Amino acid sequence: MKCPYCHHDDTQVIDTRVSEEGNVMRRRRRCAQCDKRFTTYERIELIMPVIVKKNGSRSEYESTKLRASLMLALRKRPVSAEAVDNAVQSIEEKLLASGEREIMSVQLGELVMRELKRLDKIAYIRFASVYKSFEDISEFAEAIQEVNVENRAAGKNKNK
């Protein structure tokens, strides 16, 4: 780390402290050349992938947009704010774990649908109807049938 006063390359760490949240490291340093002291901070830098939309345009990932989409689908449904926060966190962890610099909006939509299906089946159907652009009642019926089949399979597995 260069000294901000004399720009010498050799600085020594005198003291290191971790923030209360545990996500920032504060370091007191001393310059070996001019003997002045200064403070530096280290933070984790998480870079979310850029979202590539169906039309090819790109936009920065926005956690608020993801949360708003989930909240819209979950409107008037018995799902806690904590469960929504956990779903957002789960989706973001999957995006980061992918290691990709860009992700197709279709992939993000699939992650959202997976979380909604886990949280609330009605919210899942709501989101899927818009996301998949259902054009007639038969597409709704197919999605509902899919959820019913999964519920029955899950019920059989619990009984075993």
Tab-separated table of C-alpha atoms in Angstrom, residues 42-105:
chain	number	residue	atom	x	y	z
A	42	GLU	CA	-10.872	-3.458	3.182
A	43	ARG	CA	-14.358	-4.557	2.061
A	44	ILE	CA	-15.664	-7.444	0.090
A	45	GLU	CA	-16.575	-6.372	-3.399
A	46	LEU	CA	-19.310	-8.499	-4.894
A	47	ILE	CA	-19.966	-7.899	-8.553
A	48	MET	CA	-23.334	-9.130	-9.716
A	49	PRO	CA	-23.644	-10.234	-13.327
A	50	VAL	CA	-25.151	-7.910	-15.924
A	51	ILE	CA	-28.651	-8.948	-17.009
A	52	VAL	CA	-29.025	-9.561	-20.757
A	53	LYS	CA	-32.646	-9.054	-21.777
A	54	LYS	CA	-34.512	-10.901	-24.534
A	55	ASN	CA	-34.001	-7.999	-26.951
A	56	GLY	CA	-30.229	-8.065	-26.359
A	57	SER	CA	-30.056	-4.932	-24.223
A	58	ARG	CA	-28.089	-5.087	-20.996
A	59	SER	CA	-28.820	-3.643	-17.586
A	60	GLU	CA	-27.178	-3.702	-14.191
A	61	TYR	CA	-28.591	-6.151	-11.673
A	62	GLU	CA	-30.836	-4.357	-9.181
A	63	SER	CA	-31.821	-6.077	-5.969
A	64	THR	CA	-34.754	-3.676	-5.590
A	65	LYS	CA	-36.224	-4.794	-8.934
A	66	LEU	CA	-35.948	-8.439	-7.934
A	67	ARG	CA	-37.603	-7.763	-4.570
A	68	ALA	CA	-40.362	-5.731	-6.272
A	69	SER	CA	-41.090	-8.595	-8.681
A	70	LEU	CA	-41.328	-11.071	-5.837
A	71	MET	CA	-43.502	-8.721	-3.775
A	72	LEU	CA	-45.853	-8.148	-6.713
A	73	ALA	CA	-46.363	-11.879	-7.204
A	74	LEU	CA	-46.740	-12.362	-3.431
A	75	ARG	CA	-49.158	-9.459	-2.981
A	76	LYS	CA	-51.837	-10.340	-0.410
A	77	ARG	CA	-50.295	-13.773	0.132
A	78	PRO	CA	-49.335	-15.130	3.579
A	79	VAL	CA	-45.567	-14.943	3.082
A	80	SER	CA	-43.354	-13.129	5.598
A	81	ALA	CA	-40.903	-10.369	4.708
A	82	GLU	CA	-38.156	-12.591	6.111
A	83	ALA	CA	-39.068	-15.350	3.639
A	84	VAL	CA	-38.883	-12.822	0.780
A	85	ASP	CA	-35.484	-11.608	2.024
A	86	ASN	CA	-34.271	-15.213	2.147
A	87	ALA	CA	-35.523	-15.818	-1.405
A	88	VAL	CA	-33.725	-12.702	-2.681
A	89	GLN	CA	-30.557	-13.779	-0.872
A	90	SER	CA	-30.817	-17.294	-2.322
A	91	ILE	CA	-31.218	-15.958	-5.867
A	92	GLU	CA	-28.304	-13.543	-5.422
A	93	GLU	CA	-26.096	-16.339	-4.056
A	94	LYS	CA	-26.900	-18.449	-7.117
A	95	LEU	CA	-26.074	-15.532	-9.419
A	96	LEU	CA	-22.738	-14.975	-7.677
A	97	ALA	CA	-21.948	-18.700	-7.557
A	98	SER	CA	-22.455	-18.941	-11.314
A	99	GLY	CA	-19.306	-16.866	-11.763
A	100	GLU	CA	-20.768	-15.412	-14.952
A	101	ARG	CA	-20.269	-11.747	-15.847
A	102	GLU	CA	-23.551	-11.762	-17.771
A	103	ILE	CA	-26.709	-13.763	-17.269
A	104	MET	CA	-29.748	-14.021	-19.515
A	105	SER	CA	-32.948	-12.581	-18.059
